[in-house]
PDB file of C-alpha atoms in Angstrom:
ATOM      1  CA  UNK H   1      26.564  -3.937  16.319  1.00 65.00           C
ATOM      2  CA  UNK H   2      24.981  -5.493  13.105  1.00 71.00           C
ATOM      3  CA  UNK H   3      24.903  -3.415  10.095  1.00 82.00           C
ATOM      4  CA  UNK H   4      21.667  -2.317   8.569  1.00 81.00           C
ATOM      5  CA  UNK H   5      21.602  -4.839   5.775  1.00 82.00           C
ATOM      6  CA  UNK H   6      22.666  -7.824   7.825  1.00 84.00           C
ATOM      7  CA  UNK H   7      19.021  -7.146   9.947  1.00 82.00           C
ATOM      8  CA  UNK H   8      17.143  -6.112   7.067  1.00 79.00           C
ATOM      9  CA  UNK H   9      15.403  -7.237   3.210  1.00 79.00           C
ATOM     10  CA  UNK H  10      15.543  -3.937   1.109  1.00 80.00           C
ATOM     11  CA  UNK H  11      14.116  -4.703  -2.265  1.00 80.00           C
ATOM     12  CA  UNK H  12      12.943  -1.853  -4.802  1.00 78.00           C
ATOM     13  CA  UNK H  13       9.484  -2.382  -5.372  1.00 75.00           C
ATOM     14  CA  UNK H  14       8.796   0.497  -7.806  1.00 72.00           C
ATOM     15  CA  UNK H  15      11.759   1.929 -10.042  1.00 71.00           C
ATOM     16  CA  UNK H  16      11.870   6.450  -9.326  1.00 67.00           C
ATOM     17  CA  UNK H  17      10.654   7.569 -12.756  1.00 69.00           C
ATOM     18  CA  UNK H  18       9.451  11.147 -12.978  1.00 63.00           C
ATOM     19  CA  UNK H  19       5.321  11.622 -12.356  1.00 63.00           C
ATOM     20  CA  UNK H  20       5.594   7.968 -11.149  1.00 68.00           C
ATOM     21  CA  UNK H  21       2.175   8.285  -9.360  1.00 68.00           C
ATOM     22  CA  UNK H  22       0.346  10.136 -11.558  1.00 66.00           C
ATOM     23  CA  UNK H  23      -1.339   6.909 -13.013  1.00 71.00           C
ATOM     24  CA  UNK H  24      -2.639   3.898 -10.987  1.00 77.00           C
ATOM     25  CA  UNK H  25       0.446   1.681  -9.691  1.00 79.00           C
ATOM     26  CA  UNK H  26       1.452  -1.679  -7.788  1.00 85.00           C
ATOM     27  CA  UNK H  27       4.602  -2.781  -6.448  1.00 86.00           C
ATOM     28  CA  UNK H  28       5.656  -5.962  -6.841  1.00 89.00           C
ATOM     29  CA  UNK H  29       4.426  -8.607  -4.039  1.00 94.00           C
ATOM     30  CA  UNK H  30       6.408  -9.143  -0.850  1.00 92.00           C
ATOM     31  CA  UNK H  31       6.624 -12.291   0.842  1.00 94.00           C
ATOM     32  CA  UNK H  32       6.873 -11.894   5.117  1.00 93.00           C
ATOM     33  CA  UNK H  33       6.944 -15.452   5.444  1.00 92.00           C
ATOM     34  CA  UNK H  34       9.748 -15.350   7.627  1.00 90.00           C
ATOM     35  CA  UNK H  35       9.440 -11.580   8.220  1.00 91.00           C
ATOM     36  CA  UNK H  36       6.964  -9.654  10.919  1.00 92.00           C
ATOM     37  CA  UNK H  37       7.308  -6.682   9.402  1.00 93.00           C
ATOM     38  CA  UNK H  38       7.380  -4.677   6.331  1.00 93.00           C
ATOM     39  CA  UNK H  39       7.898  -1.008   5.632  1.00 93.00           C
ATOM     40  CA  UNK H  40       7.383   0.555   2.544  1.00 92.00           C
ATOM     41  CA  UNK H  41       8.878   4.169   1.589  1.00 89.00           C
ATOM     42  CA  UNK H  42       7.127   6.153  -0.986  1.00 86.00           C
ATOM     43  CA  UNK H  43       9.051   9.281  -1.830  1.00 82.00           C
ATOM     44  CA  UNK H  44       7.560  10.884  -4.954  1.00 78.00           C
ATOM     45  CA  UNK H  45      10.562  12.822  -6.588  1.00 73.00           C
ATOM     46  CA  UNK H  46       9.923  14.813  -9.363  1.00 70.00           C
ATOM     47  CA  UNK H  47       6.340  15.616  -9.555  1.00 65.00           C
ATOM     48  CA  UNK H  48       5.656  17.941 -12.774  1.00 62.00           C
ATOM     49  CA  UNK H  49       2.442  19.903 -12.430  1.00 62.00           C
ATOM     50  CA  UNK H  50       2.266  18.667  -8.468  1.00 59.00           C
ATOM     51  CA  UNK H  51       0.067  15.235 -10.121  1.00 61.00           C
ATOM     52  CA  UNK H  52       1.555  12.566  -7.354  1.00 61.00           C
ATOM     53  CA  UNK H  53      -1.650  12.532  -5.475  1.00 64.00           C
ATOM     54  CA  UNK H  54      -2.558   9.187  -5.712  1.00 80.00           C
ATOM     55  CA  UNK H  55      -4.528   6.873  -3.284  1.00 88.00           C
ATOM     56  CA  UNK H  56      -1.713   4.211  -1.068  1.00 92.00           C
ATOM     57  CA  UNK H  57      -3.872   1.139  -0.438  1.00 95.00           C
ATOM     58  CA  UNK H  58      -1.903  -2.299   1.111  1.00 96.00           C
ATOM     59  CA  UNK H  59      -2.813  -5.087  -0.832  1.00 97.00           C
ATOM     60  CA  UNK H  60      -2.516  -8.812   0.993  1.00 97.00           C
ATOM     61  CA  UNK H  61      -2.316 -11.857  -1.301  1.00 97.00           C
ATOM     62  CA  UNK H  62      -1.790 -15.888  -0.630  1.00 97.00           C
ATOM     63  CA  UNK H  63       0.444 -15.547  -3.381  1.00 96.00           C
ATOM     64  CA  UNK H  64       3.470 -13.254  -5.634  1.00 95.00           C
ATOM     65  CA  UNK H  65       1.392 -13.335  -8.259  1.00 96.00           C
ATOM     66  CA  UNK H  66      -1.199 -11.101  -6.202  1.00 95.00           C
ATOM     67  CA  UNK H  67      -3.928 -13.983  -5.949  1.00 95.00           C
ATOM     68  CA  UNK H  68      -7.228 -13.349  -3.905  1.00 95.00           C
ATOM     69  CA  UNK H  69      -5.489  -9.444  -3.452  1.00 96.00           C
ATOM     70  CA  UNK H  70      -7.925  -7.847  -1.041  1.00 97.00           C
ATOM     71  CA  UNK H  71      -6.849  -4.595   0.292  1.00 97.00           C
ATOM     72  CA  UNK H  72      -6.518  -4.064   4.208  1.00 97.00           C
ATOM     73  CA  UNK H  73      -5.797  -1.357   6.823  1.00 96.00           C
ATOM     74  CA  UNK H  74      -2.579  -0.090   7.760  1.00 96.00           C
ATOM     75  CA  UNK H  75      -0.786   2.519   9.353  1.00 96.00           C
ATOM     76  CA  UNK H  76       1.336   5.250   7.782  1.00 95.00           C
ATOM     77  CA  UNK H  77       3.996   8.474   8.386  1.00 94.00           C
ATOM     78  CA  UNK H  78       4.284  11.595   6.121  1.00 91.00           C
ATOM     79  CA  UNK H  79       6.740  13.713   5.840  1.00 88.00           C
ATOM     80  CA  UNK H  80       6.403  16.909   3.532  1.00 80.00           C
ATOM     81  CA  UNK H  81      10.080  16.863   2.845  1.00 70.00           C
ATOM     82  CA  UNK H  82      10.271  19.687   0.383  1.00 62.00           C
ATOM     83  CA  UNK H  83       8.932  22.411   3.085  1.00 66.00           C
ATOM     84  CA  UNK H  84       9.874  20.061   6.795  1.00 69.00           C
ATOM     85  CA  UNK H  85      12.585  18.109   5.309  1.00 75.00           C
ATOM     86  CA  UNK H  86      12.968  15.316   8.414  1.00 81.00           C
ATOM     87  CA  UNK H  87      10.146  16.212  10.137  1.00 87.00           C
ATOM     88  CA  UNK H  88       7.679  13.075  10.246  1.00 89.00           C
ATOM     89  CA  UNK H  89       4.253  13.048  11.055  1.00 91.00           C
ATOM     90  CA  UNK H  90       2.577  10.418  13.806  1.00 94.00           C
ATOM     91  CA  UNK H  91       1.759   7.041  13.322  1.00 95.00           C
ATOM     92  CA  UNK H  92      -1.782   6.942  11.273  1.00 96.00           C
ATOM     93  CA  UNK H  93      -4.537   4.620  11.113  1.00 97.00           C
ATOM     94  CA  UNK H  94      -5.334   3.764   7.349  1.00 97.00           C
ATOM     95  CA  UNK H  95      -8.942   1.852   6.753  1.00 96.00           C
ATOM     96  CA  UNK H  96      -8.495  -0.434   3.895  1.00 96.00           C
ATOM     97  CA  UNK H  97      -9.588   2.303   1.572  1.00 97.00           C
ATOM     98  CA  UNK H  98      -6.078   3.472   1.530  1.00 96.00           C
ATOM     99  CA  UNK H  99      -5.239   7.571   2.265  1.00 94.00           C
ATOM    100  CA  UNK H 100      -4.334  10.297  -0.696  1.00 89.00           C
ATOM    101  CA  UNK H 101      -1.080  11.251  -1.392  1.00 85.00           C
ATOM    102  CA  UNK H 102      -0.275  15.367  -1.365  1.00 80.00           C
ATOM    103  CA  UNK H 103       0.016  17.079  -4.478  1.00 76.00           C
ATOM    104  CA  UNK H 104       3.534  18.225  -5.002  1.00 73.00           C
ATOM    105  CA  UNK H 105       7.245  17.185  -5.063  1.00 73.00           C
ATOM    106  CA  UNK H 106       9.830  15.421  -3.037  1.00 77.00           C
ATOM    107  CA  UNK H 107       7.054  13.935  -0.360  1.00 81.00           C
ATOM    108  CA  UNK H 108       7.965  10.731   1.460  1.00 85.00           C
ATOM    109  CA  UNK H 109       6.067   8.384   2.816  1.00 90.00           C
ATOM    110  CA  UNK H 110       6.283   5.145   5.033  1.00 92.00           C
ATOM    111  CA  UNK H 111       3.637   2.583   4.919  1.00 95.00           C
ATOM    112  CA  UNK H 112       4.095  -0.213   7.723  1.00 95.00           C
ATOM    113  CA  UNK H 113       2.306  -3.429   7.796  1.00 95.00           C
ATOM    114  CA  UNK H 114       2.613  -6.562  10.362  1.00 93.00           C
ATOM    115  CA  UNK H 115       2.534  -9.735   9.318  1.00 93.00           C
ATOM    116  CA  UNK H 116       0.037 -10.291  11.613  1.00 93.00           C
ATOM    117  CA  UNK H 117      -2.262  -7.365   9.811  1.00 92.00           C
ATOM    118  CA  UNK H 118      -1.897  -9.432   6.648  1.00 94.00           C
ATOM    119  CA  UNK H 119      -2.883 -12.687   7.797  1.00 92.00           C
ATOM    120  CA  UNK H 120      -6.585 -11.433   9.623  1.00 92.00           C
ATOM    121  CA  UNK H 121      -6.799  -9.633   6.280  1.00 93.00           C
ATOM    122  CA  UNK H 122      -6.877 -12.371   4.403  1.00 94.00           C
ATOM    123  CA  UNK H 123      -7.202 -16.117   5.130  1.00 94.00           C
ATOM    124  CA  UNK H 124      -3.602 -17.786   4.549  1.00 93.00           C
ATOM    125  CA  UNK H 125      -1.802 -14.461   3.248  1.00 95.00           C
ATOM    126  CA  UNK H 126       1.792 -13.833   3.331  1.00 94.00           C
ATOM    127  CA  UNK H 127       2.068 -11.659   0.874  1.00 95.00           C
ATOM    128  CA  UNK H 128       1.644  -7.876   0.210  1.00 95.00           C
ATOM    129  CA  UNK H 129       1.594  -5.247  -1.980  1.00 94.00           C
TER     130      UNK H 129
END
């Protein structure tokens, strides 16, 4: 059986720091070039005052520098992990006006975006942020 990181491309895309989505964020552009798939997980730590309530969006680009970024739908999971802890919620539709994040700490979050979902989103994109 292969191990996890022999099937998958884990890359950090935004470094934990406390409050981290209190303020307007992007993580870095992925390439899924030779990917179908990728999954981001949000998980919002330490959230003083309960501010990481911020707006997820998916960005598609033709490039890494985020050229011709135009943002697209997606779907999404939640999981309110400081009251369920592992329980997730269904797969959601997200327009490409994003969904807000809940106000407090220690939410997760997994955004999941086809390759395929990028490219009718933008002409020529393989990229995504």
């Amino acid at each position: 059986m292969p191990q996890f990181l022999e099937t998958h491309h884990v890359i950090n895309g935004l470094y934990p720091v406390a409050d981290a989505f209190a303020t307007s964020a992007t993580t870095d552009y992925v390439s899924l070039e030779n990917y179908r798939k990728v999954v981001f997980l949000i998980h919002t730590g330490d959230a003083t005052g309960g501010t990481a309530d911020g707006v997820v969006t998916v960005l598609a680009a033709t490039a890494a520098a985020g050229t011709g970024a135009t943002a697209i739908a997606f779907r999404y999971h939640v999981c309110l992990s400081s009251t369920t802890v592992d329980t997730w919620s269904a797969s959601t539709a997200a327009t490409s006006a994003g969904f807000a994040m809940t106000a407090g700490d220690n939410r997760m979050y997994i955004v999941e975006v086809n390759a395929e979902e990028v490219a009718a989103g933008l002409a020529n994109a393989d990229f995504v942020a």
